[in-house]
Coordinates of C-alpha atoms in Angstrom, one line a residue:
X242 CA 15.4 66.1 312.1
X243 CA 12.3 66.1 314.1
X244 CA 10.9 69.2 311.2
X245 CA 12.1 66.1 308.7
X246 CA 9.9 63.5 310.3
X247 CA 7.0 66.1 310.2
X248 CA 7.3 66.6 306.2
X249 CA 7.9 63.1 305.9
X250 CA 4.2 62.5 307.7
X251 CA 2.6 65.3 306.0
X252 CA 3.9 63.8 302.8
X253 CA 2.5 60.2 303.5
X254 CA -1.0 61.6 304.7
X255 CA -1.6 63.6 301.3
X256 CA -0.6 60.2 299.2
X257 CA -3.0 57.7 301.6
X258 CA -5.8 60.1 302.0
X259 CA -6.1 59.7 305.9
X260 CA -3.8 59.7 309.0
X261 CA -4.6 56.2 310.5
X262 CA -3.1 54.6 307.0
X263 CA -0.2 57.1 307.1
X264 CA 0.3 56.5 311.1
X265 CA 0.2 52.5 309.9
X266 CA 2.7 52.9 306.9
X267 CA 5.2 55.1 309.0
X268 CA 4.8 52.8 312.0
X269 CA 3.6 55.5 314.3
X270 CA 0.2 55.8 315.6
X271 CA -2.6 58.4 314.3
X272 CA -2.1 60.3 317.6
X273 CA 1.6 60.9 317.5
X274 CA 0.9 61.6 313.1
X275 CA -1.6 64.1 314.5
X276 CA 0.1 65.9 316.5
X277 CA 3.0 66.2 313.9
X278 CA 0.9 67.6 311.8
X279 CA -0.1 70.0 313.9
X280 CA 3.3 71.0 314.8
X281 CA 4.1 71.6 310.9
X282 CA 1.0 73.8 310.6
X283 CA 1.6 75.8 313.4
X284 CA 5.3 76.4 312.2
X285 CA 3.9 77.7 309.1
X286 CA 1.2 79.2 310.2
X287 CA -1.8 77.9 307.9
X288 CA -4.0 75.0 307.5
X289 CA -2.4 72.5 305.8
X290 CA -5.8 70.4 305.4
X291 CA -9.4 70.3 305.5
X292 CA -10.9 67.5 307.7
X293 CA -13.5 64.9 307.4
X294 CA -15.1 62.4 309.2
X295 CA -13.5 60.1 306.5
X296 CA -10.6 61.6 304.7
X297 CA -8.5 64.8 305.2
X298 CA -8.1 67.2 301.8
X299 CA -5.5 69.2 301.3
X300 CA -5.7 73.0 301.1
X301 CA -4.5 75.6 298.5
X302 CA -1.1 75.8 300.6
X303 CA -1.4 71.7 301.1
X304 CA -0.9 71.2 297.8
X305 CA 1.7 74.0 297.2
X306 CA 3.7 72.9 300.0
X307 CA 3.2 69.0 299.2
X308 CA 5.0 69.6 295.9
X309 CA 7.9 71.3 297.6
X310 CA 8.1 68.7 300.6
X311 CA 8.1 65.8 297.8
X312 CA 10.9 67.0 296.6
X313 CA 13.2 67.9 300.1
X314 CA 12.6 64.7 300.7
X315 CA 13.3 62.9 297.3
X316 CA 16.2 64.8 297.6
X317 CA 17.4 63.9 301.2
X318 CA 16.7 59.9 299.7
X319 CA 19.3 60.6 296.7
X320 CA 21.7 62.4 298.7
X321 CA 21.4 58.9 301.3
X322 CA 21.3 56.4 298.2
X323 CA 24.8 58.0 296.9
X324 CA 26.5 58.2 300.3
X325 CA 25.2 54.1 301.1
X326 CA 26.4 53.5 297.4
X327 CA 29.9 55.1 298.4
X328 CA 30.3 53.1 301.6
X329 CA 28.6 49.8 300.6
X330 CA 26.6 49.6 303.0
X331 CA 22.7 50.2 302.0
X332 CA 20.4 50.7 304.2
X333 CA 16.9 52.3 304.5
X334 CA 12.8 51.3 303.8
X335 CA 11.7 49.8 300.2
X336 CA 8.2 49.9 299.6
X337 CA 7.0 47.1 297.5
X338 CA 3.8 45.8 296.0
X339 CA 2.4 42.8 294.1
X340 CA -0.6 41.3 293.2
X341 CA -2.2 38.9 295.8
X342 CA -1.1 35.4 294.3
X343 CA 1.8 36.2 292.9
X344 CA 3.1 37.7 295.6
X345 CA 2.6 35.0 298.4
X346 CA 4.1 32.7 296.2
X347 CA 7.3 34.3 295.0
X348 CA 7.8 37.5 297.0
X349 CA 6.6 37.5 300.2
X350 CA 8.4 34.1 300.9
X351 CA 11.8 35.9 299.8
X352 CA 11.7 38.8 301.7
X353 CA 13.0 37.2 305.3
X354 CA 15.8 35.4 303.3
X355 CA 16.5 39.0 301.7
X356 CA 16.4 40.7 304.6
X357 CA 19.0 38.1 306.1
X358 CA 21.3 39.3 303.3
X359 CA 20.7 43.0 304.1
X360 CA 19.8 43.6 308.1
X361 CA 19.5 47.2 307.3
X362 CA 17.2 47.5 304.6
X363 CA 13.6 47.3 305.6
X364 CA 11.0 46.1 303.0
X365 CA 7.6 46.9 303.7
X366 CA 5.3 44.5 301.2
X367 CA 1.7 45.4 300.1
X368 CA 0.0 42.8 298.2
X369 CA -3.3 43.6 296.4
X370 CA -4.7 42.4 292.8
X371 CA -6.3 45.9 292.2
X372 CA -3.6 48.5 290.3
X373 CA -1.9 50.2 292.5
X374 CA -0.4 54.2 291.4
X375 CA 3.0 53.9 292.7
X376 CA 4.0 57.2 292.1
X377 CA 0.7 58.9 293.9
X378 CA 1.2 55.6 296.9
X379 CA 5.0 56.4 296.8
X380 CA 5.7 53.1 296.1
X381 CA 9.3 51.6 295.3
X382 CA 8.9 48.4 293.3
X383 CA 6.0 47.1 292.0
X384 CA 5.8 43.6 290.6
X385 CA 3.3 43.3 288.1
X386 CA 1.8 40.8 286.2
X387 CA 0.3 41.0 282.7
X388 CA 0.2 43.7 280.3
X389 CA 3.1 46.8 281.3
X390 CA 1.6 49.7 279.7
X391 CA 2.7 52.8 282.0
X392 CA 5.1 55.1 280.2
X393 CA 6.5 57.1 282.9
X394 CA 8.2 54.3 285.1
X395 CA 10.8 52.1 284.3
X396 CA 10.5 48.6 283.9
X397 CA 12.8 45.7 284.1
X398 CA 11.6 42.4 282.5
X399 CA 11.7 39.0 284.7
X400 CA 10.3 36.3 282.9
X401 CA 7.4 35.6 280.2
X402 CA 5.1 33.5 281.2
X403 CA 3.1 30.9 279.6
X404 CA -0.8 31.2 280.2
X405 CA -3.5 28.4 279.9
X406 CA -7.2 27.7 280.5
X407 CA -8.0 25.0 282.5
X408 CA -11.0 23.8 284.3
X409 CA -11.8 20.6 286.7
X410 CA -12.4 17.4 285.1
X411 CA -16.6 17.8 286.7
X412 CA -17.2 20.6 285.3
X413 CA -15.6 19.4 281.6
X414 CA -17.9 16.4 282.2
X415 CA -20.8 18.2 283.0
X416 CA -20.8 21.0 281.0
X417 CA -18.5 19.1 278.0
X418 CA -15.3 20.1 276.9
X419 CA -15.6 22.8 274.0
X420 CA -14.1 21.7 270.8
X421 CA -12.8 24.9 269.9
X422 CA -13.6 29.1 270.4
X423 CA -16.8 29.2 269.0
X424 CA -18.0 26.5 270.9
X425 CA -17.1 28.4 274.2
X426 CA -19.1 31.4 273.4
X427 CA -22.2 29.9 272.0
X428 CA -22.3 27.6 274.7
X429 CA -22.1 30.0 277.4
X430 CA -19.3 28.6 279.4
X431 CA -18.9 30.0 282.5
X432 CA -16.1 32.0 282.3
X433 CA -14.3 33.1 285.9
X434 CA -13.3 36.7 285.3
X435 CA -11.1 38.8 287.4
X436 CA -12.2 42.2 287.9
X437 CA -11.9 45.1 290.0
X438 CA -12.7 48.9 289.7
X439 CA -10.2 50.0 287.1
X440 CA -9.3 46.3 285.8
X441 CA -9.0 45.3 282.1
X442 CA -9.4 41.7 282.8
X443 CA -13.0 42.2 280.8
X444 CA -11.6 40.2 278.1
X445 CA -9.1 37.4 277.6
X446 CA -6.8 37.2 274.5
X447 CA -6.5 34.1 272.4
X448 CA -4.3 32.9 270.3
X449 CA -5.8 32.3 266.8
X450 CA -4.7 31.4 263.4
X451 CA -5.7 35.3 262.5
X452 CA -3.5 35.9 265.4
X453 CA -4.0 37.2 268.9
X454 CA -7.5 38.1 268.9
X455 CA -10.2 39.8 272.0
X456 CA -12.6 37.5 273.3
X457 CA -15.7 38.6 275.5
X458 CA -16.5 35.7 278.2
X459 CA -19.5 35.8 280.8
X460 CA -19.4 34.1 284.0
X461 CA -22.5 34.1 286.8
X462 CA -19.6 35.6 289.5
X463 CA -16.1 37.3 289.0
X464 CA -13.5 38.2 291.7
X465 CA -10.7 41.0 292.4
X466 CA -8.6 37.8 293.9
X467 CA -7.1 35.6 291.5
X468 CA -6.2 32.6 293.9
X469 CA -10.6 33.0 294.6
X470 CA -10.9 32.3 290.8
X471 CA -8.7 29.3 291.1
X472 CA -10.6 27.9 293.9
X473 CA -13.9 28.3 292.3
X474 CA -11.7 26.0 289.1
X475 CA -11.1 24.0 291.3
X476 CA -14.7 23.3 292.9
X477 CA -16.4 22.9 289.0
X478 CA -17.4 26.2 289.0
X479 CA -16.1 27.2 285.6
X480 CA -12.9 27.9 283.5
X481 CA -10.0 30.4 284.4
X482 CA -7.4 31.9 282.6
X483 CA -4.0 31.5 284.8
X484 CA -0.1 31.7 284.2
X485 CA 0.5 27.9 283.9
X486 CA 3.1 28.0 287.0
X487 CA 0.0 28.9 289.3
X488 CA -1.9 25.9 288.2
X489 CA 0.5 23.4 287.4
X490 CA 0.4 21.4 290.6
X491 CA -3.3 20.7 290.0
X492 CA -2.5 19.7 286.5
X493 CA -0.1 17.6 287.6
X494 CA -2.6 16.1 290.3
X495 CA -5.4 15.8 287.3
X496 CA -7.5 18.4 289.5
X497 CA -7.8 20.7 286.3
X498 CA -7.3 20.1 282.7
X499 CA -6.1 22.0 280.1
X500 CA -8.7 23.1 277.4
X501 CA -8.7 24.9 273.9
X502 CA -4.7 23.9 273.2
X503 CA -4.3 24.8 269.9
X504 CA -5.7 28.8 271.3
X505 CA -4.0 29.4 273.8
X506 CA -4.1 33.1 276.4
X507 CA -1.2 35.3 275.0
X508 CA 1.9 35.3 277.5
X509 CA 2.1 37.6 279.9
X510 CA 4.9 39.6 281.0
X511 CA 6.1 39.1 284.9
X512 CA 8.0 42.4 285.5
X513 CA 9.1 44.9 288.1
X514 CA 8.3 48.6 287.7
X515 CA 9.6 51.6 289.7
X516 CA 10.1 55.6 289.1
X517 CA 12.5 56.8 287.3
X518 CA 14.3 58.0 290.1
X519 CA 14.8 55.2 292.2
X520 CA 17.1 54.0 289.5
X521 CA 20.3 54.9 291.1
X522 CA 19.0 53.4 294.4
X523 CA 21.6 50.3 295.8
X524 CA 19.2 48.8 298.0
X525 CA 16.1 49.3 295.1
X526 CA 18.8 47.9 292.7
X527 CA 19.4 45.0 295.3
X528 CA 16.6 43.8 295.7
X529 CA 15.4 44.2 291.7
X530 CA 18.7 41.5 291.7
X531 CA 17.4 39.5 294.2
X532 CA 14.1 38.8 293.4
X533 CA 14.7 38.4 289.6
X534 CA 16.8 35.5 290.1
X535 CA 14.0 34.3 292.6
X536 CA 11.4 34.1 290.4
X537 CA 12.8 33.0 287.5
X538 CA 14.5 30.2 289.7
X539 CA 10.8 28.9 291.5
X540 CA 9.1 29.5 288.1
X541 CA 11.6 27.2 286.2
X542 CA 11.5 24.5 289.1
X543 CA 7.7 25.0 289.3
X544 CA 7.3 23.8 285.5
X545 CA 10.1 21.1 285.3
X546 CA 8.7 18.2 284.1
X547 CA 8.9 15.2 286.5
X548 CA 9.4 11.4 286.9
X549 CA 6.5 9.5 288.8
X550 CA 9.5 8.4 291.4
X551 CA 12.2 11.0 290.9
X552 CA 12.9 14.8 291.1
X553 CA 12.6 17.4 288.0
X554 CA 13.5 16.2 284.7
X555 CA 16.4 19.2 284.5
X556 CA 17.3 18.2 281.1
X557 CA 14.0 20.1 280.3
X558 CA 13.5 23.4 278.4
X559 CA 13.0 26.6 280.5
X560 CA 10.8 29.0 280.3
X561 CA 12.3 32.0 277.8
X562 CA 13.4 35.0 280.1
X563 CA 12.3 38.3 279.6

């Protein structure tokens, strides 16, 4: 077991490019990952990486012996996942990521409650807005929101979700409210963007009588954190394209307005994406279950019209799942 735990190290150090973020994600420290590392070179008898100040590189036989490792222990997770799916019990790690906003607001605040439900099944939650290579970061579930383009992992559809632009009531008075598309390009609105190395937030898609259709927008500041770009909405800084559940409290408080209605921002797809593999998984399959219903549960309650005195109007039309 103890040769198992050194692969398993060596495996994780390769994918995060150093041993502090491997010690971190394995729950060990860099000493004890170190020194496990050391033992597995020493029991093959070659260098298994070339050192930095920064980042360790893997060698010839690093990379010939990763591939080989990644599979002993992909195969040592199947062999578990069908001997938990025969006893009923699941148990294990899931590693999970989602972007920043969506993921304190629907994930993060369901993973005690899941983990309630399943006391031996760990979930380890990364949350960042910048994409994330699941299969490189050996990643479980991803929860993505937006546009689902990746062709070699599987994806299971939660919920399409409505997006708007809004922008505070100041900066509509100051800046005026524009009449229509053109008038928000010519007039240089400032446009909050999110980007990030690697993002293809440079453009927002409107709906137009032509159909959906590119738009360029400028901005004097953009952000790789979404709930920043809200704040800066917020504070008359501009206009920001959002899914309508993120923003729909301020509507509802009159802190941002609506603009450009009869254009809308295309939909976007909230999904959860995962290799191929992981398929067959019961506690990956457990949780998928778990957190569909959750989101698709606070997003409907989230956009439930309501009486000034009363709770949600429930006689209201949901949102259309995925």
């Amino acid at each position: 077991m103890a040769y198992l735990d050194n692969i398993a190290v060596f495996v994780r150090v390769v994918e995060l490019g150093n041993l502090s973020a491997a010690g971190r994600d394995m729950r060990i420290s860099p000493a004890v990952a170190s020194n496990r590392i050391k033992e597995l070179e020493k029991h093959l008898g070659v260098r298994l990486f070339n050192r930095t100040t920064r980042q360790l590189m893997p060698t010839e036989q690093g990379n010939v012996f990763y591939t080989g490792a990644k599979q002993i222990l992909d195969a040592v997770a199947e062999a578990e996942a069908a001997v938990t799916a025969l006893s009923g019990q699941p148990r294990g790690t899931i590693r999970v990521t989602a972007p920043l906003g969506l993921g304190r607001r629907l994930i993060a605040s369901g993973i005690p409650e899941f983990h309630d439900k399943y006391p031996d099944i760990e979930v380890r939650l990364r949350l960042s807005d910048h994409n994330v290579d699941i299969l490189k970061e050996g990643i479980d579930v991803a929860f993505r929101l937006g546009v689902i383009e990746d062709s070699s992992l599987r994806l299971r559809g939660i919920l399409e979700c409505e997006r708007v632009l809004v922008a505070s009531p100041d900066y509509l008075e100051r800046r005026g409210e524009p009449a229509d598309i053109n008038e928000l390009i010519q007039n240089r609105h400032d446009c909050l963007m999110l980007r990030f190395p690697g993002s293809r937030e440079f453009y927002w898609i409107l709906q137009t009588p032509n159909g959906p259709q590119k738009f360029e927008f400028r901005g004097p500041y953009d952000s790789d954190d979404g709930d920043v770009l809200t704040e800066w909405a917020l504070g008359g800084r501009g206009i920001v394209n959002k899914p309508r559940f993120e923003v729909e409290p301020y509507l509802r408080q009159g802190r941002l307005r609506v603009i450009l209605q009869q254009t809308p921002p295309t939909p976007v797809q909230l999904a959860a994406v995962y290799p191929h593999k992981k398929l067959q998984d019961p506690k990956v399959r457990l949780l998928l279950d778990f957190m569909a219903e959750r989101c698709q549960r606070l997003i409907r309650d989230a956009l439930e019209p309501r009486s000034p005195d009363g709770p949600a109007d429930t006689a209201a039309k949901k949102p259309q799942h995925a």
